[in-house]
Coordinates of C-alpha atoms and ligand atoms in Angstrom, one line a residue:
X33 CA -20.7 21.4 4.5
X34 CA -21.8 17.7 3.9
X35 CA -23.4 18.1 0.7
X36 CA -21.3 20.5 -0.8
X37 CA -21.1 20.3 -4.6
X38 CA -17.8 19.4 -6.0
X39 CA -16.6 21.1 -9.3
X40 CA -15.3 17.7 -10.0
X41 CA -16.2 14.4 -10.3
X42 CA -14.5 12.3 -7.5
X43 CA -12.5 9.1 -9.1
X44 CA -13.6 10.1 -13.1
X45 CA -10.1 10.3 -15.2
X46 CA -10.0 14.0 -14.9
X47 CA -9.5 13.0 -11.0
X48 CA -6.5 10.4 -12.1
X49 CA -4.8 12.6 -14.3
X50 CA -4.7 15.0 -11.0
X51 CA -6.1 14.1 -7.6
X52 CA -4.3 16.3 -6.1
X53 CA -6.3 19.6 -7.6
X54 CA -9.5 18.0 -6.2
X55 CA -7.9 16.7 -3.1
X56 CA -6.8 20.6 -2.3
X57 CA -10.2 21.4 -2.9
X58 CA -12.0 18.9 -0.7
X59 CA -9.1 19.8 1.8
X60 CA -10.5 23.2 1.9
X61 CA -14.1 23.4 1.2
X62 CA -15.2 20.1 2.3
X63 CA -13.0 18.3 4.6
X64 CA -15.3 15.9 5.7
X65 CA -17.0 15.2 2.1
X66 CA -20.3 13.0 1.7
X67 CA -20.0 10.7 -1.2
X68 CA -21.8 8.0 -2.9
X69 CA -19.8 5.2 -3.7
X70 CA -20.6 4.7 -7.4
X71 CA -20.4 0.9 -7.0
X72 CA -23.6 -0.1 -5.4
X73 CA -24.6 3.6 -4.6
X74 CA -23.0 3.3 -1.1
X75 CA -22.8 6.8 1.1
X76 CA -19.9 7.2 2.4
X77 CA -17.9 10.0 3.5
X78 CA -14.6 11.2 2.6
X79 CA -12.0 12.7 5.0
X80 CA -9.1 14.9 3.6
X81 CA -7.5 17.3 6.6
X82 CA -4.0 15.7 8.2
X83 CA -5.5 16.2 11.7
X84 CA -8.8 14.3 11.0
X85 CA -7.0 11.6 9.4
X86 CA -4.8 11.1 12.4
X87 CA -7.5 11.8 14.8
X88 CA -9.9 8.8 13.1
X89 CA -6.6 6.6 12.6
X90 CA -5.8 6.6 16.1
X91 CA -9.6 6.3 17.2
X92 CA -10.5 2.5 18.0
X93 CA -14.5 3.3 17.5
X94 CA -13.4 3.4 13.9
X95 CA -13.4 -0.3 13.1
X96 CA -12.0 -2.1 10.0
X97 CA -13.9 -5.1 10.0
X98 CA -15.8 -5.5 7.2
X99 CA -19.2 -7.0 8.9
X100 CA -19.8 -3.8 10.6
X101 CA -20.4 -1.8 7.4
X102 CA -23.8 -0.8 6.9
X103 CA -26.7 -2.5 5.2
X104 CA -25.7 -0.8 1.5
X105 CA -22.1 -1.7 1.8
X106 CA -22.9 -5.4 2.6
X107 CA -25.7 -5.2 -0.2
X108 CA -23.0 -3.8 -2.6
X109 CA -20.6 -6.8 -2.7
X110 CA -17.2 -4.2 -1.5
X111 CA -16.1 -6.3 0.9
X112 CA -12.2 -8.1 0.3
X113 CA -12.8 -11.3 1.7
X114 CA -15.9 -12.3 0.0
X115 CA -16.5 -14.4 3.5
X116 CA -13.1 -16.4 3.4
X117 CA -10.5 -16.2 5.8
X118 CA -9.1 -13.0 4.6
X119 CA -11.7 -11.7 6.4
X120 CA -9.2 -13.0 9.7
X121 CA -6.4 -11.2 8.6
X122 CA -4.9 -8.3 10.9
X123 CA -6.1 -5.4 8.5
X124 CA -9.6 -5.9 9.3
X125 CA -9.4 -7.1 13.1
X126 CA -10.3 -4.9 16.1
X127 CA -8.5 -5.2 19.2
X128 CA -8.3 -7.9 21.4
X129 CA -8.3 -9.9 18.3
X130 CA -6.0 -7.6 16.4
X131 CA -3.9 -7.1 19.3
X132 CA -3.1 -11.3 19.7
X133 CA -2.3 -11.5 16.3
X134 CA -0.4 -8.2 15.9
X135 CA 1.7 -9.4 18.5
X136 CA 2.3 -12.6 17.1
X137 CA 3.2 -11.2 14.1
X138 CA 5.7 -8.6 15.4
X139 CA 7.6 -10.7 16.9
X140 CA 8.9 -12.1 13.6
X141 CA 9.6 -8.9 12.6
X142 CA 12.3 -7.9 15.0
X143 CA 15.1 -5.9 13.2
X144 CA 17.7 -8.9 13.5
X145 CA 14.7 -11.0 11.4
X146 CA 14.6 -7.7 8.9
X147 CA 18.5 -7.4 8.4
X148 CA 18.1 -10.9 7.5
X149 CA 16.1 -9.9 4.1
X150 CA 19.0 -8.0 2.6
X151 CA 20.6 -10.8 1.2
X152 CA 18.0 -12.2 -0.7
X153 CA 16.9 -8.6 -1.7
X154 CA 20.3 -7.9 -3.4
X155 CA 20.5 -11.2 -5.1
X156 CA 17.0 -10.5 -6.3
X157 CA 17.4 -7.2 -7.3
X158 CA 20.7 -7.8 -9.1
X159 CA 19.3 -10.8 -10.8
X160 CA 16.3 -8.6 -12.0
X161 CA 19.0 -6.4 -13.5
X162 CA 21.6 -8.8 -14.9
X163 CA 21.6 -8.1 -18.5
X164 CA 20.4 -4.3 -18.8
X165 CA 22.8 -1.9 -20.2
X166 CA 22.9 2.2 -20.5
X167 CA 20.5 3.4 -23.3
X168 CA 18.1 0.1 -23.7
X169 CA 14.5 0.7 -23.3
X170 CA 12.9 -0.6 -20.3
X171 CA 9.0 -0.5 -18.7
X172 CA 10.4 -0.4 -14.7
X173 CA 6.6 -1.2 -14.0
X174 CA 6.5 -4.5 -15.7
X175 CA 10.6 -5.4 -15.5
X176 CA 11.8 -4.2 -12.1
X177 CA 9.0 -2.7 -9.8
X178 CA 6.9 -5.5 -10.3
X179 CA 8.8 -8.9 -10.2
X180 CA 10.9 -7.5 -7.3
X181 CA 8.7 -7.5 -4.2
X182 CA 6.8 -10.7 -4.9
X183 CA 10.2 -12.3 -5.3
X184 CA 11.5 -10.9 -2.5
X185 CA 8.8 -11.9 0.1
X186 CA 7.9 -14.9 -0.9
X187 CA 11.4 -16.2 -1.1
X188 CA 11.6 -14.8 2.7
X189 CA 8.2 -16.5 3.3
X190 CA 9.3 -19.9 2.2
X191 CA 7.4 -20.5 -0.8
X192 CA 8.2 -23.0 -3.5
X193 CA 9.8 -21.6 -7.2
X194 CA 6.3 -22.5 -8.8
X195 CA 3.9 -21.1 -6.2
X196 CA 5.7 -17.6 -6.5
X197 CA 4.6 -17.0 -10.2
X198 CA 1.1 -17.9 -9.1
X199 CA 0.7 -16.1 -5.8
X200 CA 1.8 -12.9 -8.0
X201 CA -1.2 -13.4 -10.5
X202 CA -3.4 -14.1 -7.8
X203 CA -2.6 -10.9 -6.0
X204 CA -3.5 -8.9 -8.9
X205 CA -6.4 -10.6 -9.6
X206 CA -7.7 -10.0 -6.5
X207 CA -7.0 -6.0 -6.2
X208 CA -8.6 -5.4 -10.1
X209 CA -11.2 -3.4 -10.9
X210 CA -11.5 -4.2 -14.4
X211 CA -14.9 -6.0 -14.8
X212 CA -13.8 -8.7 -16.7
X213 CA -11.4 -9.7 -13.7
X214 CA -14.4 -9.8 -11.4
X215 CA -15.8 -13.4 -11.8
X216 CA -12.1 -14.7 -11.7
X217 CA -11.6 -13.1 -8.1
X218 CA -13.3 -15.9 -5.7
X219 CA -11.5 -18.5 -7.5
X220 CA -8.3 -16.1 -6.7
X221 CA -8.9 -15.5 -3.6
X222 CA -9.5 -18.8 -2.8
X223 CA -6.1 -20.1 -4.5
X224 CA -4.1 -17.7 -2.0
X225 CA -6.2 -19.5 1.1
X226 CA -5.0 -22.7 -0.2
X227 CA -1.6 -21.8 -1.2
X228 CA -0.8 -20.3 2.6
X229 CA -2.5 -23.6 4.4
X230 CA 0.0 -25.5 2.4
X231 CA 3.0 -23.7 2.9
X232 CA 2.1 -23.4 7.0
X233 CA 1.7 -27.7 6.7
X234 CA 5.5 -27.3 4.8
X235 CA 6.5 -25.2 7.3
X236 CA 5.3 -27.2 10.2
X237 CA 6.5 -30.6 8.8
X238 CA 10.1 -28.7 8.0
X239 CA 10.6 -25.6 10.0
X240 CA 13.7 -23.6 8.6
X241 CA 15.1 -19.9 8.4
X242 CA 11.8 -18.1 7.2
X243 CA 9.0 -15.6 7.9
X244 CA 6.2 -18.4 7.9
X245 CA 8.3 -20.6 10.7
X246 CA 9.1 -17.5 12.7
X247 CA 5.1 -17.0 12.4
X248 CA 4.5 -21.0 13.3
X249 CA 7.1 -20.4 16.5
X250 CA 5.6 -17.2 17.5
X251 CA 1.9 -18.7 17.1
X252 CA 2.8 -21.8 19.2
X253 CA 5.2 -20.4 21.7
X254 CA 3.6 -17.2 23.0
X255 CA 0.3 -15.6 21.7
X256 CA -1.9 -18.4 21.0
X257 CA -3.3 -17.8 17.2
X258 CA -5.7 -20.1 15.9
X259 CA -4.6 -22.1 12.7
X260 CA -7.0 -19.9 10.5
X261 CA -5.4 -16.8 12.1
X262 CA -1.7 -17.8 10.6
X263 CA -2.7 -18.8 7.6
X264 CA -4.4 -15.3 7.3
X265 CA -0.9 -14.0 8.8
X266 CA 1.2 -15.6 6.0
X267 CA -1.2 -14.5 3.0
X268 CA -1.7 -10.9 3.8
X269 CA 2.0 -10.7 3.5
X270 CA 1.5 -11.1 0.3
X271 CA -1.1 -8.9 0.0
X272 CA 0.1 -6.4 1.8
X273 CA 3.3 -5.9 0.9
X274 CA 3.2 -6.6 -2.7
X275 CA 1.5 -4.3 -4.7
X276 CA 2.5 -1.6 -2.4
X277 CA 5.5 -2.2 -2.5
X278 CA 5.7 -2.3 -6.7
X279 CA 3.6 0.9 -6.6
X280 CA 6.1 2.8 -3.8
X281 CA 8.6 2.0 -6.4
X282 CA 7.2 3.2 -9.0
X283 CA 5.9 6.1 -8.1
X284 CA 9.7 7.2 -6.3
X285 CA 11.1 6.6 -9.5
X286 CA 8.7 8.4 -11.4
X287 CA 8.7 11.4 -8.7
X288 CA 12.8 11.3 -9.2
X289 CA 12.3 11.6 -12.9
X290 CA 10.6 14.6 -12.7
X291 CA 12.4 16.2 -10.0
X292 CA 16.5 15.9 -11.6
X293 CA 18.2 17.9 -8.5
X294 CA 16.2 15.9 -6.1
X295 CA 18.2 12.5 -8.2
X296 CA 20.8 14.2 -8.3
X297 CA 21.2 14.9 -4.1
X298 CA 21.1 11.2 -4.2
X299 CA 23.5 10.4 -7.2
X300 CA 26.4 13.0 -4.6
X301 CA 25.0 11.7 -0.7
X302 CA 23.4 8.0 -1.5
X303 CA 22.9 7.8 2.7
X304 CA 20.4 10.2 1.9
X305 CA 17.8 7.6 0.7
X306 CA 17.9 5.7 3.8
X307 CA 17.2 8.5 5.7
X308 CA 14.3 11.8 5.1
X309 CA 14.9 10.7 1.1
X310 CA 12.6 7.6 1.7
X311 CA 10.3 9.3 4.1
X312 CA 9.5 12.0 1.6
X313 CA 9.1 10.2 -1.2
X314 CA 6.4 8.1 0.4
X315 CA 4.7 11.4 1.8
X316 CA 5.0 12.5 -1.6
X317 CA 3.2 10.2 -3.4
X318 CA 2.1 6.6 -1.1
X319 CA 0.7 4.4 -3.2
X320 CA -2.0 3.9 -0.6
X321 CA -3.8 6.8 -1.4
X322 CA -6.7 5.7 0.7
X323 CA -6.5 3.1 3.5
X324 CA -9.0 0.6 3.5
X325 CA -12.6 1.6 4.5
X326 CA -13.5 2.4 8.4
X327 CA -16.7 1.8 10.1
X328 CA -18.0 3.6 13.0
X329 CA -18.9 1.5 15.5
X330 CA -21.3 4.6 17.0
X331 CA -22.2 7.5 15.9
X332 CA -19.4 9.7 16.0
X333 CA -19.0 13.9 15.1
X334 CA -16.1 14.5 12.9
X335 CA -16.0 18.5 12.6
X336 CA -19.2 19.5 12.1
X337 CA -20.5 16.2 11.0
X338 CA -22.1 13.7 12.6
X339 CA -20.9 9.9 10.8
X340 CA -23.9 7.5 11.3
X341 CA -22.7 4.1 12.6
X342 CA -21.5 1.6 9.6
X343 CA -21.3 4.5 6.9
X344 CA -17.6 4.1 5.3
X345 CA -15.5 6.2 6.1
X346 CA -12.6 7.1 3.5
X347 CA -9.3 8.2 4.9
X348 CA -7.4 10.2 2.3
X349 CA -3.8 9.8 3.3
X350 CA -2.8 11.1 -0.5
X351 CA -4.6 14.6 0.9
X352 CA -3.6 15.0 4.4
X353 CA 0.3 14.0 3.3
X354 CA -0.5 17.4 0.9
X355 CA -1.9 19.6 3.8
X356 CA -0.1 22.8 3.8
X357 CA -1.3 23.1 7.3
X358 CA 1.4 20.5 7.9
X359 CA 3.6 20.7 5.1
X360 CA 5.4 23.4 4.6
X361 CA 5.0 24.2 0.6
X362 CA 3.4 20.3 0.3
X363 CA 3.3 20.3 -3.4
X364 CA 7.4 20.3 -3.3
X365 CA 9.3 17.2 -3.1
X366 CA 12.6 18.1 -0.8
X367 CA 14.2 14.7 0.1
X368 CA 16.0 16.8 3.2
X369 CA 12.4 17.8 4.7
X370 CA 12.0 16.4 8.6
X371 CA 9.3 17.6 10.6
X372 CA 5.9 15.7 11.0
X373 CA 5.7 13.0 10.2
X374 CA 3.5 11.3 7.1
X375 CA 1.0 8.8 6.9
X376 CA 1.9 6.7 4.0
X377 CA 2.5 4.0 6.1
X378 CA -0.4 4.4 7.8
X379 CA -1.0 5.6 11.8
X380 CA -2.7 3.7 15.1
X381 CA -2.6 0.1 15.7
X382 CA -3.3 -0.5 12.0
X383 CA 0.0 1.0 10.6
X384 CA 2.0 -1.0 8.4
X385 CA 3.3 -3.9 9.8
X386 CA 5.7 -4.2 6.9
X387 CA 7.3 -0.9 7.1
X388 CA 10.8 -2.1 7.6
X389 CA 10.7 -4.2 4.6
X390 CA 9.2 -1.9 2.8
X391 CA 12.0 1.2 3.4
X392 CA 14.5 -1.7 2.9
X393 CA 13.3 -2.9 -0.1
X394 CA 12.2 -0.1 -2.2
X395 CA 15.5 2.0 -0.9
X396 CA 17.3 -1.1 -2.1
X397 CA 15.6 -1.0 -5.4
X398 CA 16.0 2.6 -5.8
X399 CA 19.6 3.4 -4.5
X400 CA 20.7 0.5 -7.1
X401 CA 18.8 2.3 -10.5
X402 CA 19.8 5.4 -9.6
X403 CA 23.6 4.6 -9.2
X404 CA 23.5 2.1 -12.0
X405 CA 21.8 4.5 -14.7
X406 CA 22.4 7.8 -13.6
X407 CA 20.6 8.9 -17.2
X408 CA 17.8 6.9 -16.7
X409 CA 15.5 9.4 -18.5
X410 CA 11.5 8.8 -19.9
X411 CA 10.9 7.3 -23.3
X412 CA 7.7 8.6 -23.7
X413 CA 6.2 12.1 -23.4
X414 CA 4.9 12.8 -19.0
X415 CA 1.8 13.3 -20.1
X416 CA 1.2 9.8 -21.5
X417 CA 2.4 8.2 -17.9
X418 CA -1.5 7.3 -16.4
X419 CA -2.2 6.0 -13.2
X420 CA -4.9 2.9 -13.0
X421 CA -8.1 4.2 -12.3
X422 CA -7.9 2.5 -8.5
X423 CA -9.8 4.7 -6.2
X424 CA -7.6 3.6 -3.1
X425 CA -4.3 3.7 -5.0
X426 CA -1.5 5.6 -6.6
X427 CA -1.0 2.9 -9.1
X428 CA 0.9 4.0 -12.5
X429 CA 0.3 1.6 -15.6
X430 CA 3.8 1.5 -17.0
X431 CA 7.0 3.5 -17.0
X432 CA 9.0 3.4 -19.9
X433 CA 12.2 4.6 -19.6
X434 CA 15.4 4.6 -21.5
X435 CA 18.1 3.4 -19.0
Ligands
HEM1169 C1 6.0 0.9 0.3 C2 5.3 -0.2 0.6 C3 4.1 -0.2 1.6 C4 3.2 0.8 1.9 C5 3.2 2.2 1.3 C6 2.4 0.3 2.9 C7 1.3 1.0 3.5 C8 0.5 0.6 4.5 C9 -0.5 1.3 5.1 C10 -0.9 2.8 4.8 C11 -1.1 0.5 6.1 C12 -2.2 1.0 7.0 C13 -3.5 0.4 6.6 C14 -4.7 0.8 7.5 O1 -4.5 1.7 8.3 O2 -5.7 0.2 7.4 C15 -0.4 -0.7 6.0 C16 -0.7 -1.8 6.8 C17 -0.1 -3.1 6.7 N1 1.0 -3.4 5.9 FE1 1.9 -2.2 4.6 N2 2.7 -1.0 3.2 C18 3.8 -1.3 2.4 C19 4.5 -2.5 2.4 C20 4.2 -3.6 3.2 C21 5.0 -4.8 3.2 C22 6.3 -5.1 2.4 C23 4.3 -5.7 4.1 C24 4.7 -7.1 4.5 C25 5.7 -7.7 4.3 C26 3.2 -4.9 4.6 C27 2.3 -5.4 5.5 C28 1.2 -4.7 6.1 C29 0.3 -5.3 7.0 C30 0.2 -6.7 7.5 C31 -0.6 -4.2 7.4 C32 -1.8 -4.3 8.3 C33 -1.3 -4.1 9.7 C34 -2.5 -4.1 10.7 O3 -3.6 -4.0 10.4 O4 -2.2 -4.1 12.0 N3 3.2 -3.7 4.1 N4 0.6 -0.7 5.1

């Protein structure tokens, strides 16, 4: 079942057009799919089944730190930190390390710090939104889903007017994949180290109402994080919850736009948002379509396969948030659905840290548009909506729309 030829190519733009038709196809023929990474010709492997994904998510032998990738992944250039400090932050820690920080980090994210970002999410959002008027043209990539989230968290994590533009450049620098981009990323990446040391010396020198000093208490106070370790803390933030965050809206707005009674259940019963309508939407189409790589630590069997230690492992949570085994009828979107629950927020001690913020933002976002332009309809024809060509994301250029 390995080495089962696909009647596809994997990540080609026949794949972005529709992942889902080879995703259903993997799903079912090759659930646990051996791949060759194109970049570097890494093998990897490619897991697509709901139960697998879960199963691997919540199994700690599958590590997310980078150094324990095998000899072709390391020889490939793939990994994120390119030896920084990134290569510190929680993502790609295993427990204990990931457990001292994780806790660190929670504790900042109690819901009475959370209810705190609504405030500066509504004056964000209805800043964003100030001068648009029924019928003008808008691209809700470029002029709402993207300045939002950056706004919102860096405002929340303290940092200065000028740094906020930057950090958002940075952040896309560093997740590109155009080619061009690609000798511009160290320099990146190493502008977002400096940027958080900075801001944790501000916020040590001047401790106020903010994510980085509630990270600076917690760090001092009860779990004993290095100084590395927070600054890591304060820039994956940023990384974390940006992009994702522009894609989720994005992609829930798009979704809405092709699904009219679906907006419309939300136009009658907004509470519905904030509730399964959220939920669904991000089973429907996360914008983390795979989470970042995992490394077996042994050799472990998934099904019939046996995954040699350090071969990356893909885990397709756009797939098994389609798996009719799961889902009833998964290619529907019914904001009223409950049942199981997905994994576009991730599963295990890895899941998103952020995922508060995230519902509260993006249903923010989303509740406003849809009760401020209630004919928000495309400008331009479905078909010419394309997604990036980002193998881990559900990324969508631009969405023109006319308000
Ligand atoms: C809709 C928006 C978002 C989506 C879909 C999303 C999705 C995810 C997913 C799938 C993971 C698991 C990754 C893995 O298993 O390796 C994750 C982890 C994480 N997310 Fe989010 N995220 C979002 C927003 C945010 C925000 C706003 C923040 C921060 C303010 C954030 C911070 C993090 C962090 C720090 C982790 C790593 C946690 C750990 O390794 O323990 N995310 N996210």
């Amino acid at each position: 079942m390995s080495n089962t030829a696909v009647p596809f190519e994997l990540f080609s733009p026949d794949y972005f057009r529709d992942p889902y038709t080879a995703l259903d196809w993997l799903r079912v023929n090759s659930p646990v799919h051996r791949y060759v990474f194109p970049v570097g010709d890494v093998p990897m492997w490619v897991v697509t089944r709901y139960d697998d994904a879960m199963a691997i998510l919540a199994d700690t032998r599958f590590s997310t730190a980078e150094w324990r990738g095998s000899p072709e992944f390391q020889a490939a250039g793939l990994s994120v930190s390119g030896g920084t400090i990134l290569a510190q932050t929680i993502p790609g820690l295993d427990p204990p390390q990931h457990t001292r920080v994780r806790r660190c980090a929670m504790s900042a994210f109690t819901p009475r710090n959370v209810e705190r970002w609504r405030d500066d999410i509504r004056r964000i959002i209805d800043q964003t939104i100030q001068d648009w008027e029924p019928g003008q043209e808008k691209d809700l990539v470029a002029e709402f889903a993207a300045p939002i989230p950056p706004a919102v968290i860096a405002t929340r994590l303290g940092f200065t007017m000028e740094r906020r533009a930057e950090l958002a450049r940075d952040v896309e620098l560093l997740i590109s994949t155009e080619p061009e981009d690609f000798p511009r990323i160290p320099g990146a990446r190493q502008r977002l180290v400096d940027y958080g040391r900075e801001l944790v010396a501000m916020k040590r020198a001047e401790p106020g109402d903010d994510l980085t000093s509630a990270f600076i208490r917690a760090a001092d106070e009860e779990s004993k994080i290095t100084e590395d370790e927070l600054t890591a803390l304060v820039i994956i933030m940023v990384i974390a919850g940006v992009g994702t965050t522009k894609m989720f809206i994005t992609n829930a707005i798009l979704a809405l736009l092709d699904h009219p009674d679906q907006r419309k259940m939300i136009a009658d019963d907004p509470a519905i948002l904030a509730g399964s309508g959220i939920e669904e939407l991000l089973r429907y189409e996360s914008p983390v379509a795979s989470v970042p790589w995992r490394f077996p630590t042994e050799s472990i069997r998934v099904r019939d396969v046996e995954i040699p230690a350090g071969e990356p492992v893909m885990v397709m949570i756009a797939s098994a948030n389609r798996d009719p085994d799961v889902f009833d009828d998964p290619h529907r979107l019914d904001l009223t659905r409950t049942g199981p629950r997905h994994l576009g927020l991730g599963h295990g001690i890895h899941n998103c840290l952020g995922a508060a913020v995230a519902r509260l933002i993006s249903g923010m976002a989303l509740g406003t548009l849809v009760e401020r332009f209630p004919d928000l309809r495309l400008a331009i024809p479905r078909e010419h909506v394309r997604r990036n060509e980002i193998w881990a994301l559900n990324d969508y250029r631009a969405l023109p729309v006319i308000l």
